[in-house]
Protein backbone atom coordinates (compact mmCIF):
# COMPACT_ATOMS: atom_id res chain seq x y z
CA MET A 1 142.82 190.71 65.60
CA TRP A 2 144.51 189.59 68.86
CA GLN A 3 142.02 187.00 68.75
CA MET A 4 142.92 186.12 65.05
CA ILE A 5 147.10 185.52 66.66
CA GLY A 6 145.29 183.37 69.71
CA VAL A 7 143.47 181.35 67.31
CA LEU A 8 145.70 180.11 65.27
CA PRO A 9 148.15 178.32 67.70
CA GLU A 10 144.70 176.93 69.15
CA LEU A 11 143.71 175.36 66.14
CA GLU A 12 147.41 173.71 65.29
CA ARG A 13 147.34 172.53 68.82
CA SER A 14 143.87 170.85 68.37
CA LEU A 15 145.85 169.69 65.00
CA ILE A 16 148.25 168.12 66.37
CA SER A 17 146.68 166.46 68.79
CA GLU A 18 143.90 164.59 65.82
CA ARG A 19 147.10 163.46 64.17
CA THR A 20 148.59 162.23 67.33
CA HIS A 21 145.17 159.95 68.40
CA ALA A 22 144.84 158.62 64.74
CA GLY A 23 148.76 157.08 64.29
CA VAL A 24 147.73 155.64 68.10
CA LYS A 25 144.27 153.85 66.32
CA ALA A 26 146.39 153.08 63.14
CA ALA A 27 149.40 151.42 65.09
CA GLN A 28 146.79 149.75 67.43
CA HIS A 29 145.24 148.20 63.95
CA ARG A 30 148.37 147.38 62.93
CA GLY A 31 149.02 145.45 66.21
CA VAL A 32 151.47 147.35 68.06
CA LYS A 33 151.66 147.14 71.96
CA PHE A 34 151.74 150.28 74.02
CA GLY A 35 153.42 150.36 77.42
CA CYS A 36 155.66 148.24 79.40
CA LYS A 37 156.72 144.32 78.25
CA PRO A 38 155.53 141.91 80.76
CA LYS A 39 157.85 141.34 83.45
CA LEU A 40 156.87 137.35 83.71
CA THR A 41 156.28 134.81 81.02
CA LEU A 42 153.04 132.70 80.95
CA GLN A 43 155.21 129.81 82.36
CA GLN A 44 156.29 131.41 84.88
CA ILE A 45 153.02 132.50 85.62
CA ALA A 46 151.90 128.95 85.96
CA ARG A 47 154.75 128.05 88.09
CA ALA A 48 154.36 130.37 90.24
CA ARG A 49 150.80 129.22 90.58
CA LYS A 50 152.08 126.23 91.00
CA LEU A 51 154.39 126.77 94.12
CA ILE A 52 151.26 128.82 96.18
CA ASP A 53 149.16 126.23 95.69
CA GLN A 54 151.92 123.90 96.95
CA GLY A 55 151.93 126.20 100.03
CA GLU A 56 155.18 128.40 98.93
CA ASP A 57 155.15 131.57 100.81
CA ARG A 58 154.53 134.26 98.18
CA GLN A 59 157.51 136.24 98.74
CA LYS A 60 159.30 133.71 98.44
CA VAL A 61 157.96 132.75 95.20
CA ALA A 62 158.13 136.80 94.11
CA GLY A 63 162.21 136.37 95.45
CA LEU A 64 162.61 133.59 92.85
CA PHE A 65 161.67 135.52 89.97
CA LYS A 66 163.17 137.95 90.96
CA VAL A 67 160.15 140.55 90.65
CA GLY A 68 157.96 142.54 93.51
CA ARG A 69 155.28 141.21 95.22
CA LYS A 70 152.69 143.54 93.82
CA THR A 71 153.75 142.48 90.43
CA LEU A 72 153.44 138.50 91.40
CA TYR A 73 149.91 139.47 92.55
CA GLN A 74 149.33 141.24 89.27
CA ALA A 75 150.09 138.68 87.06
CA LEU A 76 148.46 135.76 89.02
CA ALA A 77 145.02 137.81 88.90
CA LEU A 78 145.34 137.96 84.89
């Protein structure tokens, strides 16, 4: 009897998990974007590349766009 009582919450949890995954897939199919919004636009990334190619210091370029150096490197890697 105790096993049956223990099985019910496990079953409920697995159903919730399945519904959550199905909802996420449906949202992605509709075009919903998950996660944080990009800090730099494509125009800003192009401008940053141009400044770096002209010899500007990367730390200064990151400061110009008010982002961290790591964020700038990640944006340039795209």
